[in-house]
Amino acid sequence: MSLHWESFVITLIAFLILYILLNKYAFGPLFSVMEKRRELVQQQLSEAANTREQATVYVEEQKQALQEARQQAYEIIEQSKQTSGKQAAQIVELARTEAARLKDEAVRDIQNEKNKAVEQLRGEVGVASVKIASKLIGKEVKEDSVQGELVDQYLKEVGGKS
């Protein structure tokens, strides 16, 4: 095989022309497309990193908000417990006061009824005393104001001793 300098030079010239044409018309646009693609990928990576950071911040904010909500719920529960305890104490105190009032009223009512019964009994005893005395004496004693006063005085003396 023989090497021909002319074909070698022609091939070399054709290769150089092809390289210059490719460099001018193909490699420039191809490299610019590749550069745009690289910038796009770089931008997307940057946006993904920003989104990841924002998501991390958002998650931390949500954790903080959840913690605050739990704290507020705990405080509300504690406040409700205290309020219900106070209300229970107030209800018990009110019931005790009402019971004492009812007891006092009952004691007054009983005392009033007792006094009425004693007065009524005194009156009946006075009438019975006069009847017994009149039977014993054998004559009827007139019921006038003087005799009534004597009976009342006697009953007061007897009532005071017992």
PDB file of C-alpha atoms in Angstrom:
ATOM      1  CA  MET A   1       0.000   0.000   0.000  1.00  0.00           C
ATOM      2  CA  SER A   2       1.400   3.230  -0.954  1.00  0.00           C
ATOM      3  CA  LEU A   3       0.838   6.476   0.650  1.00  0.00           C
ATOM      4  CA  HIS A   4      -0.199   9.257  -1.649  1.00  0.00           C
ATOM      5  CA  TRP A   5       0.634  12.679  -0.508  1.00  0.00           C
ATOM      6  CA  GLU A   6      -1.925  14.303  -2.641  1.00  0.00           C
ATOM      7  CA  SER A   7      -4.840  12.286  -1.340  1.00  0.00           C
ATOM      8  CA  PHE A   8      -3.534  12.810   2.197  1.00  0.00           C
ATOM      9  CA  VAL A   9      -3.416  16.581   1.736  1.00  0.00           C
ATOM     10  CA  ILE A  10      -6.860  16.633   0.080  1.00  0.00           C
ATOM     11  CA  THR A  11      -8.281  14.553   2.923  1.00  0.00           C
ATOM     12  CA  LEU A  12      -6.642  16.836   5.426  1.00  0.00           C
ATOM     13  CA  ILE A  13      -8.013  19.935   3.694  1.00  0.00           C
ATOM     14  CA  ALA A  14     -11.504  18.344   3.487  1.00  0.00           C
ATOM     15  CA  PHE A  15     -11.291  17.482   7.174  1.00  0.00           C
ATOM     16  CA  LEU A  16     -10.258  21.031   8.080  1.00  0.00           C
ATOM     17  CA  ILE A  17     -13.081  22.531   5.986  1.00  0.00           C
ATOM     18  CA  LEU A  18     -15.537  20.107   7.548  1.00  0.00           C
ATOM     19  CA  TYR A  19     -14.233  20.980  11.036  1.00  0.00           C
ATOM     20  CA  ILE A  20     -14.541  24.746  10.363  1.00  0.00           C
ATOM     21  CA  LEU A  21     -18.066  24.343   9.005  1.00  0.00           C
ATOM     22  CA  LEU A  22     -19.117  22.116  11.885  1.00  0.00           C
ATOM     23  CA  ASN A  23     -17.552  24.510  14.361  1.00  0.00           C
ATOM     24  CA  LYS A  24     -19.365  27.489  12.831  1.00  0.00           C
ATOM     25  CA  TYR A  25     -22.782  25.948  12.196  1.00  0.00           C
ATOM     26  CA  ALA A  26     -23.138  22.830  14.395  1.00  0.00           C
ATOM     27  CA  PHE A  27     -20.882  23.012  17.435  1.00  0.00           C
ATOM     28  CA  GLY A  28     -21.869  26.589  18.412  1.00  0.00           C
ATOM     29  CA  PRO A  29     -25.622  25.929  18.553  1.00  0.00           C
ATOM     30  CA  LEU A  30     -25.026  22.484  20.082  1.00  0.00           C
ATOM     31  CA  PHE A  31     -22.819  23.930  22.808  1.00  0.00           C
ATOM     32  CA  SER A  32     -25.296  26.792  23.441  1.00  0.00           C
ATOM     33  CA  VAL A  33     -28.142  24.244  23.783  1.00  0.00           C
ATOM     34  CA  MET A  34     -25.988  22.216  26.151  1.00  0.00           C
ATOM     35  CA  GLU A  35     -25.123  25.373  28.133  1.00  0.00           C
ATOM     36  CA  LYS A  36     -28.824  26.314  28.354  1.00  0.00           C
ATOM     37  CA  ARG A  37     -29.603  22.795  29.500  1.00  0.00           C
ATOM     38  CA  ARG A  38     -26.853  22.996  32.132  1.00  0.00           C
ATOM     39  CA  GLU A  39     -28.204  26.350  33.376  1.00  0.00           C
ATOM     40  CA  LEU A  40     -31.741  24.914  33.479  1.00  0.00           C
ATOM     41  CA  VAL A  41     -30.584  21.898  35.489  1.00  0.00           C
ATOM     42  CA  GLN A  42     -28.615  24.209  37.793  1.00  0.00           C
ATOM     43  CA  GLN A  43     -31.675  26.427  38.266  1.00  0.00           C
ATOM     44  CA  GLN A  44     -33.894  23.412  38.991  1.00  0.00           C
ATOM     45  CA  LEU A  45     -31.380  22.132  41.554  1.00  0.00           C
ATOM     46  CA  SER A  46     -31.312  25.562  43.178  1.00  0.00           C
ATOM     47  CA  GLU A  47     -35.133  25.706  43.253  1.00  0.00           C
ATOM     48  CA  ALA A  48     -35.261  22.190  44.711  1.00  0.00           C
ATOM     49  CA  ALA A  49     -32.833  23.215  47.458  1.00  0.00           C
ATOM     50  CA  ASN A  50     -34.919  26.331  48.194  1.00  0.00           C
ATOM     51  CA  THR A  51     -38.107  24.256  48.237  1.00  0.00           C
ATOM     52  CA  ARG A  52     -36.485  21.746  50.584  1.00  0.00           C
ATOM     53  CA  GLU A  53     -35.401  24.564  52.914  1.00  0.00           C
ATOM     54  CA  GLN A  54     -38.888  26.087  52.816  1.00  0.00           C
ATOM     55  CA  ALA A  55     -40.412  22.678  53.550  1.00  0.00           C
ATOM     56  CA  THR A  56     -38.061  22.233  56.484  1.00  0.00           C
ATOM     57  CA  VAL A  57     -38.964  25.679  57.830  1.00  0.00           C
ATOM     58  CA  TYR A  58     -42.675  24.934  57.298  1.00  0.00           C
ATOM     59  CA  VAL A  59     -42.382  21.610  59.125  1.00  0.00           C
ATOM     60  CA  GLU A  60     -40.643  23.336  62.039  1.00  0.00           C
ATOM     61  CA  GLU A  61     -43.347  26.018  62.119  1.00  0.00           C
ATOM     62  CA  GLN A  62     -46.029  23.315  62.129  1.00  0.00           C
ATOM     63  CA  LYS A  63     -44.268  21.484  64.959  1.00  0.00           C
ATOM     64  CA  GLN A  64     -44.101  24.736  66.936  1.00  0.00           C
ATOM     65  CA  ALA A  65     -47.779  25.494  66.229  1.00  0.00           C
ATOM     66  CA  LEU A  66     -48.735  21.978  67.292  1.00  0.00           C
ATOM     67  CA  GLN A  67     -46.733  22.333  70.498  1.00  0.00           C
ATOM     68  CA  GLU A  68     -48.411  25.678  71.225  1.00  0.00           C
ATOM     69  CA  ALA A  69     -51.844  24.151  70.552  1.00  0.00           C
ATOM     70  CA  ARG A  70     -51.072  21.311  72.945  1.00  0.00           C
ATOM     71  CA  GLN A  71     -49.928  23.798  75.585  1.00  0.00           C
ATOM     72  CA  GLN A  72     -53.083  25.879  75.143  1.00  0.00           C
ATOM     73  CA  ALA A  73     -55.247  22.759  75.366  1.00  0.00           C
ATOM     74  CA  TYR A  74     -53.468  21.743  78.571  1.00  0.00           C
ATOM     75  CA  GLU A  75     -53.981  25.234  80.021  1.00  0.00           C
ATOM     76  CA  ILE A  76     -57.668  25.182  79.064  1.00  0.00           C
ATOM     77  CA  ILE A  77     -58.092  21.771  80.708  1.00  0.00           C
ATOM     78  CA  GLU A  78     -56.351  22.969  83.865  1.00  0.00           C
ATOM     79  CA  GLN A  79     -58.448  26.127  83.934  1.00  0.00           C
ATOM     80  CA  SER A  80     -61.600  24.035  83.467  1.00  0.00           C
ATOM     81  CA  LYS A  81     -60.574  21.787  86.348  1.00  0.00           C
ATOM     82  CA  GLN A  82     -60.004  24.792  88.594  1.00  0.00           C
ATOM     83  CA  THR A  83     -63.277  26.395  87.543  1.00  0.00           C
ATOM     84  CA  SER A  84     -65.231  23.204  88.110  1.00  0.00           C
ATOM     85  CA  GLY A  85     -63.590  22.778  91.518  1.00  0.00           C
ATOM     86  CA  LYS A  86     -64.540  26.328  92.465  1.00  0.00           C
ATOM     87  CA  GLN A  87     -68.083  25.817  91.209  1.00  0.00           C
ATOM     88  CA  ALA A  88     -68.387  22.573  93.143  1.00  0.00           C
ATOM     89  CA  ALA A  89     -67.180  24.322  96.302  1.00  0.00           C
ATOM     90  CA  GLN A  90     -69.644  27.167  95.705  1.00  0.00           C
ATOM     91  CA  ILE A  91     -72.499  24.699  95.172  1.00  0.00           C
ATOM     92  CA  VAL A  92     -71.591  22.808  98.350  1.00  0.00           C
ATOM     93  CA  GLU A  93     -71.347  26.068 100.312  1.00  0.00           C
ATOM     94  CA  LEU A  94     -74.670  27.238  98.885  1.00  0.00           C
ATOM     95  CA  ALA A  95     -76.257  23.906  99.829  1.00  0.00           C
ATOM     96  CA  ARG A  96     -74.850  24.186 103.369  1.00  0.00           C
ATOM     97  CA  THR A  97     -76.150  27.737 103.695  1.00  0.00           C
ATOM     98  CA  GLU A  98     -79.570  26.694 102.414  1.00  0.00           C
ATOM     99  CA  ALA A  99     -79.640  23.704 104.777  1.00  0.00           C
ATOM    100  CA  ALA A 100     -78.727  25.945 107.738  1.00  0.00           C
ATOM    101  CA  ARG A 101     -81.421  28.420 106.732  1.00  0.00           C
ATOM    102  CA  LEU A 102     -84.016  25.654 106.412  1.00  0.00           C
ATOM    103  CA  LYS A 103     -82.926  24.248 109.768  1.00  0.00           C
ATOM    104  CA  ASP A 104     -83.243  27.662 111.413  1.00  0.00           C
ATOM    105  CA  GLU A 105     -86.687  28.135 109.877  1.00  0.00           C
ATOM    106  CA  ALA A 106     -87.729  24.682 111.075  1.00  0.00           C
ATOM    107  CA  VAL A 107     -86.459  25.420 114.596  1.00  0.00           C
ATOM    108  CA  ARG A 108     -88.378  28.737 114.606  1.00  0.00           C
ATOM    109  CA  ASP A 109     -91.507  27.013 113.303  1.00  0.00           C
ATOM    110  CA  ILE A 110     -91.181  24.307 115.915  1.00  0.00           C
ATOM    111  CA  GLN A 111     -90.655  26.908 118.659  1.00  0.00           C
ATOM    112  CA  ASN A 112     -93.693  28.881 117.437  1.00  0.00           C
ATOM    113  CA  GLU A 113     -95.831  25.747 117.345  1.00  0.00           C
ATOM    114  CA  LYS A 114     -94.557  24.783 120.787  1.00  0.00           C
ATOM    115  CA  ASN A 115     -95.426  28.237 122.153  1.00  0.00           C
ATOM    116  CA  LYS A 116     -98.879  28.050 120.580  1.00  0.00           C
ATOM    117  CA  ALA A 117     -99.402  24.580 122.014  1.00  0.00           C
ATOM    118  CA  VAL A 118     -98.250  25.746 125.471  1.00  0.00           C
ATOM    119  CA  GLU A 119    -100.577  28.762 125.307  1.00  0.00           C
ATOM    120  CA  GLN A 120    -103.436  26.574 124.206  1.00  0.00           C
ATOM    121  CA  LEU A 121    -102.629  24.032 126.911  1.00  0.00           C
ATOM    122  CA  ARG A 122    -102.479  26.783 129.526  1.00  0.00           C
ATOM    123  CA  GLY A 123    -105.887  27.980 128.437  1.00  0.00           C
ATOM    124  CA  GLU A 124    -107.289  24.457 128.602  1.00  0.00           C
ATOM    125  CA  VAL A 125    -105.594  23.811 131.946  1.00  0.00           C
ATOM    126  CA  GLY A 126    -107.037  27.068 133.257  1.00  0.00           C
ATOM    127  CA  VAL A 127    -110.529  26.096 132.197  1.00  0.00           C
ATOM    128  CA  ALA A 128    -110.048  22.591 133.556  1.00  0.00           C
ATOM    129  CA  SER A 129    -108.681  24.002 136.834  1.00  0.00           C
ATOM    130  CA  VAL A 130    -111.714  26.201 137.259  1.00  0.00           C
ATOM    131  CA  LYS A 131    -114.030  23.265 136.560  1.00  0.00           C
ATOM    132  CA  ILE A 132    -112.156  21.049 138.994  1.00  0.00           C
ATOM    133  CA  ALA A 133    -112.084  23.780 141.616  1.00  0.00           C
ATOM    134  CA  SER A 134    -115.801  24.431 141.191  1.00  0.00           C
ATOM    135  CA  LYS A 135    -116.576  20.747 141.566  1.00  0.00           C
ATOM    136  CA  LEU A 136    -114.417  20.516 144.629  1.00  0.00           C
ATOM    137  CA  ILE A 137    -115.900  23.544 146.250  1.00  0.00           C
ATOM    138  CA  GLY A 138    -119.326  22.501 145.230  1.00  0.00           C
ATOM    139  CA  LYS A 139    -120.338  25.713 143.766  1.00  0.00           C
ATOM    140  CA  GLU A 140    -119.810  27.286 140.407  1.00  0.00           C
ATOM    141  CA  VAL A 141    -117.098  29.843 140.109  1.00  0.00           C
ATOM    142  CA  LYS A 142    -117.867  32.698 137.833  1.00  0.00           C
ATOM    143  CA  GLU A 143    -115.400  33.326 135.097  1.00  0.00           C
ATOM    144  CA  ASP A 144    -114.644  36.921 135.284  1.00  0.00           C
ATOM    145  CA  SER A 145    -111.475  38.862 134.599  1.00  0.00           C
ATOM    146  CA  VAL A 146    -110.225  38.592 138.183  1.00  0.00           C
ATOM    147  CA  GLN A 147    -110.494  34.825 138.256  1.00  0.00           C
ATOM    148  CA  GLY A 148    -108.889  34.593 134.801  1.00  0.00           C
ATOM    149  CA  GLU A 149    -105.979  36.705 135.986  1.00  0.00           C
ATOM    150  CA  LEU A 150    -105.523  34.471 139.019  1.00  0.00           C
ATOM    151  CA  VAL A 151    -105.441  31.383 136.819  1.00  0.00           C
ATOM    152  CA  ASP A 152    -102.975  32.964 134.403  1.00  0.00           C
ATOM    153  CA  GLN A 153    -100.746  34.005 137.287  1.00  0.00           C
ATOM    154  CA  TYR A 154    -100.855  30.491 138.708  1.00  0.00           C
ATOM    155  CA  LEU A 155    -100.037  28.953 135.304  1.00  0.00           C
ATOM    156  CA  LYS A 156     -97.128  31.305 134.871  1.00  0.00           C
ATOM    157  CA  GLU A 157     -95.765  30.277 138.239  1.00  0.00           C
ATOM    158  CA  VAL A 158     -96.221  26.605 137.423  1.00  0.00           C
ATOM    159  CA  GLY A 159     -94.848  27.080 133.885  1.00  0.00           C
ATOM    160  CA  GLY A 160     -91.833  28.973 135.204  1.00  0.00           C
ATOM    161  CA  LYS A 161     -90.916  26.177 137.631  1.00  0.00           C
ATOM    162  CA  SER A 162     -91.045  23.373 135.107  1.00  0.00           C
TER     163      SER A 162
END
